[in-house]
PDB file of C-alpha atoms in Angstrom:
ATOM      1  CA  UNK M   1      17.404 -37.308  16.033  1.00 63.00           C
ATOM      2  CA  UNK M   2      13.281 -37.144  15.321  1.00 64.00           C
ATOM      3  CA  UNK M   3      13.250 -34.965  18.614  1.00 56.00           C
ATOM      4  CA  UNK M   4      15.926 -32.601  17.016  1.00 58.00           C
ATOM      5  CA  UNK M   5      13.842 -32.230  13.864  1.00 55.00           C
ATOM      6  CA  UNK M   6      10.756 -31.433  15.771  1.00 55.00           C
ATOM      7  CA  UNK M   7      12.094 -28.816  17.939  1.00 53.00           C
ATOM      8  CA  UNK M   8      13.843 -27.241  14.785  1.00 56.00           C
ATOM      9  CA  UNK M   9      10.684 -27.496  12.475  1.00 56.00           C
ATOM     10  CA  UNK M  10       8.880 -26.298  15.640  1.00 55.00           C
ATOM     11  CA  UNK M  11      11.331 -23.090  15.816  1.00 54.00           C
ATOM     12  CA  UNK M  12      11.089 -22.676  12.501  1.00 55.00           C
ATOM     13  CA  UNK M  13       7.073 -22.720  12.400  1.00 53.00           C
ATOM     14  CA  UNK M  14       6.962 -20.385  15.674  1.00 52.00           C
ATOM     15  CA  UNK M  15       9.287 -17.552  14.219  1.00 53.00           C
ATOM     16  CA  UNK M  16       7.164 -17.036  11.119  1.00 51.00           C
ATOM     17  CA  UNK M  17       4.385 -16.599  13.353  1.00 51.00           C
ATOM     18  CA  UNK M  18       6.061 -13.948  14.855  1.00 51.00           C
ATOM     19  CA  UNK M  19       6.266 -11.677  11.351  1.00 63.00           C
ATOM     20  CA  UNK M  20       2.804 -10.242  12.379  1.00 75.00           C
ATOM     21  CA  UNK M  21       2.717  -6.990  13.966  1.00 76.00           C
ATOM     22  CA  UNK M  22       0.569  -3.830  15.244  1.00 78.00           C
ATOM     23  CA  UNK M  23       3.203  -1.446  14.474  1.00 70.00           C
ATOM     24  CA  UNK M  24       2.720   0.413  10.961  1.00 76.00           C
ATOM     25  CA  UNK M  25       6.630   1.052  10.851  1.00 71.00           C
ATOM     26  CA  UNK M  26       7.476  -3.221  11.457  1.00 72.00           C
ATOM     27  CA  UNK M  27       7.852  -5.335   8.167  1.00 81.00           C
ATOM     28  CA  UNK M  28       5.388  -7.856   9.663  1.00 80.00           C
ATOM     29  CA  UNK M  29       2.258  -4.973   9.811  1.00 80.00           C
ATOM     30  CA  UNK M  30      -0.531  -5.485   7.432  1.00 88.00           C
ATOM     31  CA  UNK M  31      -3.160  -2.968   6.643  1.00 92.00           C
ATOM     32  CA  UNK M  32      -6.593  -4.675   8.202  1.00 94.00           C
ATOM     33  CA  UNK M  33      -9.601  -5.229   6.145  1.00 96.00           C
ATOM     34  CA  UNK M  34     -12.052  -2.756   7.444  1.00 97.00           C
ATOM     35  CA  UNK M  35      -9.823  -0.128   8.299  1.00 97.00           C
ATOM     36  CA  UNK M  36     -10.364   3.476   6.869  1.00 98.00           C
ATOM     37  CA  UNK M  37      -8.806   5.828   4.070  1.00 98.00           C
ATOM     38  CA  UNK M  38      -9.593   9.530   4.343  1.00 98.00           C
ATOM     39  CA  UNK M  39      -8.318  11.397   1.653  1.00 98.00           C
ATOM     40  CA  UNK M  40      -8.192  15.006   2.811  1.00 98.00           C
ATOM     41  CA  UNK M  41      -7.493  17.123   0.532  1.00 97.00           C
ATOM     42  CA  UNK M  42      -9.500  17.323  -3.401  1.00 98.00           C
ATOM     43  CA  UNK M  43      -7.474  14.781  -5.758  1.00 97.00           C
ATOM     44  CA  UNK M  44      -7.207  15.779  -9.148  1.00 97.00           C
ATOM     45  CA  UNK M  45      -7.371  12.755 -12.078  1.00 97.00           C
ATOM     46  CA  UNK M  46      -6.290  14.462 -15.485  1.00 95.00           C
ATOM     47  CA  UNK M  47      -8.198  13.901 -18.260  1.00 93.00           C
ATOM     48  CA  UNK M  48      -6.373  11.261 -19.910  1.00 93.00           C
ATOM     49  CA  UNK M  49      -6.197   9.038 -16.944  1.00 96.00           C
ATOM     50  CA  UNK M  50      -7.840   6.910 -14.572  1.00 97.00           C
ATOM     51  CA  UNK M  51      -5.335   7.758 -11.672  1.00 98.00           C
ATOM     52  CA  UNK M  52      -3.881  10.339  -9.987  1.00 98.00           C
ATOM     53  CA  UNK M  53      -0.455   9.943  -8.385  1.00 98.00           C
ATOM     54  CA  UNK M  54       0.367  10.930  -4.574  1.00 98.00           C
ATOM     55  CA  UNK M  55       4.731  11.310  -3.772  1.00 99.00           C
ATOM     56  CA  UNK M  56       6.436  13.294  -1.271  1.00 98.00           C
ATOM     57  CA  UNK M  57       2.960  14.529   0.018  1.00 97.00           C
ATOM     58  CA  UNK M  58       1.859  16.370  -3.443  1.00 98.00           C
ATOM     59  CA  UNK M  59       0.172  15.524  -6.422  1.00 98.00           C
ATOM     60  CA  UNK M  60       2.280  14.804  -9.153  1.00 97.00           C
ATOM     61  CA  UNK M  61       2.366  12.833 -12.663  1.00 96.00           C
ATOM     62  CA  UNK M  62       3.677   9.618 -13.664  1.00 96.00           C
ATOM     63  CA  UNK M  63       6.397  11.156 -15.698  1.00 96.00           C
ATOM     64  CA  UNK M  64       7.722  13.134 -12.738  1.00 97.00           C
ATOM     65  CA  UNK M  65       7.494  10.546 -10.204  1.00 97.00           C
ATOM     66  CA  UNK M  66      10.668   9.367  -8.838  1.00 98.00           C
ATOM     67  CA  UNK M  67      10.278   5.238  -9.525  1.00 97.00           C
ATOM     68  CA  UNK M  68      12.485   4.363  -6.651  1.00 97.00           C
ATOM     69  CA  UNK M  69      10.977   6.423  -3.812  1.00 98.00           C
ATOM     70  CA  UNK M  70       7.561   5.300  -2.606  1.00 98.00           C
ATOM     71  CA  UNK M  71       4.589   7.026  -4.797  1.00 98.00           C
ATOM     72  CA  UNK M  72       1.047   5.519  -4.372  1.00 99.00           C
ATOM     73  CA  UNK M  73      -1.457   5.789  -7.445  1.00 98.00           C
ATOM     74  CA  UNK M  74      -5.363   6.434  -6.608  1.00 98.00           C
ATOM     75  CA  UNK M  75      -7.479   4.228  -8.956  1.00 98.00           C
ATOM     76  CA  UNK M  76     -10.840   5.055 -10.507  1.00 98.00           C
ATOM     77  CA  UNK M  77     -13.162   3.242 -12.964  1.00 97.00           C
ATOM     78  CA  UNK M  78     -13.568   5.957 -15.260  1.00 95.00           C
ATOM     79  CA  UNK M  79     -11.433   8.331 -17.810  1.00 93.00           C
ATOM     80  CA  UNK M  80     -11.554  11.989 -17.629  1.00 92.00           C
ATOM     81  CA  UNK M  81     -10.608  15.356 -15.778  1.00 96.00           C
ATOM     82  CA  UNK M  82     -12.419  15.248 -12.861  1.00 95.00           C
ATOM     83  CA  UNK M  83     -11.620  16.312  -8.630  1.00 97.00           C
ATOM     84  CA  UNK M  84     -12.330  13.822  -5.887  1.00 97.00           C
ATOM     85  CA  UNK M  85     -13.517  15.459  -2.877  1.00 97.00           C
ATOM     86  CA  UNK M  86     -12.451  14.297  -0.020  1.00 98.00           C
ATOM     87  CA  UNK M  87     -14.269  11.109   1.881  1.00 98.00           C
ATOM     88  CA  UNK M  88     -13.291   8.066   3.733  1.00 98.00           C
ATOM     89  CA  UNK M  89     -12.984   4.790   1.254  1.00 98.00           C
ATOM     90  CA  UNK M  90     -13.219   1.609   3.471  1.00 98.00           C
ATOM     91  CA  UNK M  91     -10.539  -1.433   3.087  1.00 98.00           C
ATOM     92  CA  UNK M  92     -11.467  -4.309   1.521  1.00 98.00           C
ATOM     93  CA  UNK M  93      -8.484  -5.757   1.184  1.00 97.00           C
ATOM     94  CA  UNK M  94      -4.563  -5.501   0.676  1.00 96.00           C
ATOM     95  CA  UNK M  95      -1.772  -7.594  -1.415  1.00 96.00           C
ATOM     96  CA  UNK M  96       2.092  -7.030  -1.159  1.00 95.00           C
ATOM     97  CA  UNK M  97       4.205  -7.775  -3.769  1.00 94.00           C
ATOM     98  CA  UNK M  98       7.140  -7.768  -5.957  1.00 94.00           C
ATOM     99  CA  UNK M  99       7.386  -8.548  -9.740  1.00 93.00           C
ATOM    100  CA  UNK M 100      10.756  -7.944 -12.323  1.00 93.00           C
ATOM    101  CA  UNK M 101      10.887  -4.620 -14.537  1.00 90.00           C
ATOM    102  CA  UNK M 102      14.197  -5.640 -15.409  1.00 87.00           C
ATOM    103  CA  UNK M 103      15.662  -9.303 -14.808  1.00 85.00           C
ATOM    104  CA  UNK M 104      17.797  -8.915 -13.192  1.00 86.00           C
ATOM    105  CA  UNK M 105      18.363  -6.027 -12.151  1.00 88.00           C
ATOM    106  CA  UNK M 106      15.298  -3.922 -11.150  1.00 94.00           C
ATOM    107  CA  UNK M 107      12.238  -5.362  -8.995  1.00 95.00           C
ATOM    108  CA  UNK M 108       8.691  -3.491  -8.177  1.00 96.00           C
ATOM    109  CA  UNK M 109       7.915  -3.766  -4.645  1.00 97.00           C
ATOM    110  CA  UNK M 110       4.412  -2.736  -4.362  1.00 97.00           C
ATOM    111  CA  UNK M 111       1.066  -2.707  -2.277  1.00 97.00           C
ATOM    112  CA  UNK M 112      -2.546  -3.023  -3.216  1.00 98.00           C
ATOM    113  CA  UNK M 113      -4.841  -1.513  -1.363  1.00 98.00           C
ATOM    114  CA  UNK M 114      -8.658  -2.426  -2.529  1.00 98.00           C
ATOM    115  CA  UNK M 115     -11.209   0.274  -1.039  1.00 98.00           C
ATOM    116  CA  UNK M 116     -15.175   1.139  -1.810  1.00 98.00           C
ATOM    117  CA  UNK M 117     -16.947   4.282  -1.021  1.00 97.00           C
ATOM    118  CA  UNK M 118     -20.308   5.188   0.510  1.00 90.00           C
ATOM    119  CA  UNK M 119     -20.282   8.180  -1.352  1.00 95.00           C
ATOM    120  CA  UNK M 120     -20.757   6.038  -4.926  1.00 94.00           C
ATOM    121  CA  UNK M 121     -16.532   7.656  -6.236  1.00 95.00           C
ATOM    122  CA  UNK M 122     -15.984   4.767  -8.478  1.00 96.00           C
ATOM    123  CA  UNK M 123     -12.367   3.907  -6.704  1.00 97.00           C
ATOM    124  CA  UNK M 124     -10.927   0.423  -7.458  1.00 97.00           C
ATOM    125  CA  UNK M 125      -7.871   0.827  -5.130  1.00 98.00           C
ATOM    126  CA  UNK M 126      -4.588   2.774  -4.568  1.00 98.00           C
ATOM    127  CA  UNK M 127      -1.446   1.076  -5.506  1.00 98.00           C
ATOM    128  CA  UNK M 128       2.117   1.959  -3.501  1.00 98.00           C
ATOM    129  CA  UNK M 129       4.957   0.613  -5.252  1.00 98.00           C
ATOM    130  CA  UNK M 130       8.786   1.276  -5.312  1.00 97.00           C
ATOM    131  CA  UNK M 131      11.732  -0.095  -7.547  1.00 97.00           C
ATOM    132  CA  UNK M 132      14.755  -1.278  -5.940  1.00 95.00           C
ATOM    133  CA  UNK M 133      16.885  -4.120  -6.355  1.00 92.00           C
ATOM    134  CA  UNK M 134      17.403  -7.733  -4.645  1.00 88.00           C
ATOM    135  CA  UNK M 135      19.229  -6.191  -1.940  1.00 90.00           C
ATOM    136  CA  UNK M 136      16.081  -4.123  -0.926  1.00 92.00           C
ATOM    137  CA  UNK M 137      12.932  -5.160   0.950  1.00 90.00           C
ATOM    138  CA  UNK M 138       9.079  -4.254   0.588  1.00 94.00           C
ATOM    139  CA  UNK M 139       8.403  -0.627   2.056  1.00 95.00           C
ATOM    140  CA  UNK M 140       6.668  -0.527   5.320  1.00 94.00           C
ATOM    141  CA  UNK M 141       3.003   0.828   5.971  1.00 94.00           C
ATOM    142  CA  UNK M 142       4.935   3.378   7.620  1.00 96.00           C
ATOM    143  CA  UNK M 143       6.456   4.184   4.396  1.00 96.00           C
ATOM    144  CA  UNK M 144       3.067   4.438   2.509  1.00 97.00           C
ATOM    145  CA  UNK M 145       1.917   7.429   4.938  1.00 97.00           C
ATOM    146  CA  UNK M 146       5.032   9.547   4.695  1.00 97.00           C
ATOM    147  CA  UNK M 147       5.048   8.970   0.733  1.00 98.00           C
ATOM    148  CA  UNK M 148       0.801  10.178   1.487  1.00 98.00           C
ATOM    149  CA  UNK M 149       1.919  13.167   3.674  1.00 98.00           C
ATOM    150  CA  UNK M 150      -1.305  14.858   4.792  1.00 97.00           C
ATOM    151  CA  UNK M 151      -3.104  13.800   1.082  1.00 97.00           C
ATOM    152  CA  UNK M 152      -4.307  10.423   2.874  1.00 98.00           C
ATOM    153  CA  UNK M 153      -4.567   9.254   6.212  1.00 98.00           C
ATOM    154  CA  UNK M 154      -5.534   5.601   7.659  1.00 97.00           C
ATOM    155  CA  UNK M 155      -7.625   4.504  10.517  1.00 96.00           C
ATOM    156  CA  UNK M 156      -6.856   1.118  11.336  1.00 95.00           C
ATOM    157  CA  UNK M 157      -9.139  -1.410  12.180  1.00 93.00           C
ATOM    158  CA  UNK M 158      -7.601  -2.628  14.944  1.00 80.00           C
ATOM    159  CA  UNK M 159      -9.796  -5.100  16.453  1.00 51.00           C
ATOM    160  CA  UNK M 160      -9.342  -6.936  13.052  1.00 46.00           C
ATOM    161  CA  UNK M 161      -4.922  -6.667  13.279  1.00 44.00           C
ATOM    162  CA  UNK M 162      -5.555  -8.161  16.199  1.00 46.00           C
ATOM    163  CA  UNK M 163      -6.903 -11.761  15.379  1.00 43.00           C
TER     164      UNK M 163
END
């Protein structure tokens, strides 16, 4: 019996370690700290916002974003009309997530991705999120980049996926 309980907790321990991944179209992929974000094209934050909002490969506003296809929101310190040039913003850092809009019904799936610049653009981070329901799972990185079309682009630090 204890030998049956080791092997399953043992199986059970080895196939979470198996979530990670290198491919940026697998579940299990994590953007690596390190790894770059080029936007390419200027970036336009209106003048009543700190953000400017990236879907279907165009700029477009919060009100005409579609909430349950992938959009990802570029962050910035402070208010006003103003275009980013483009530059390459370095990863710091990423959280996935979820949270309720409405219980319980409607869930945010979303990813934080925390950047700096070398160029002194007061970014914070760009946010990717998508609504769905408890039937749906997190987007994929993969996801993110078609959602970016040729707005953003990532380098990945791949020496750091790799650890």
């Amino acid at each position: 019996m204890k030998k049956s309980i080791l092997f399953l907790t043992a199986l059970t321990l080895s196939a979470c370690a198996s979530l990670h991944s290198t491919d940026p179209d697998s579940l299990g992929f994590s953007i690596p700290e390190g790894s770059t974000l080029s936007l390419n094209k200027k970036l336009t934050i209106p003048h009543n916002d700190t953000h400017a909002v990236v879907q279907y490969g165009k700029e477009t506003t919060d009100n005409d974003r579609h909430d349950y296809d992938v959009n990802c929101r570029f962050d910035v310190r402070e208010f006003g009309l103003r275009t980013i040039e483009p530059e390459n913003f370095t990863v710091t850092r990423t959280e996935d997530g979820q949270n309720w809009i409405s219980q319980p019904s409607i869930l945010r799936f979303y990813t934080e991705i925390y950047l700096t610049s070398n160029k002194g653009t007061d970014v914070i981070k760009m946010v990717c999120q998508e609504y769905g329901d408890q039937t749906d799972y997190h987007f994929t990185v993969k996801e993110i980049q078609v959602a970016l079309g040729d707005y953003f682009s990532f380098d990945f630090a791949s020496d750091k996926q790799e650890k």
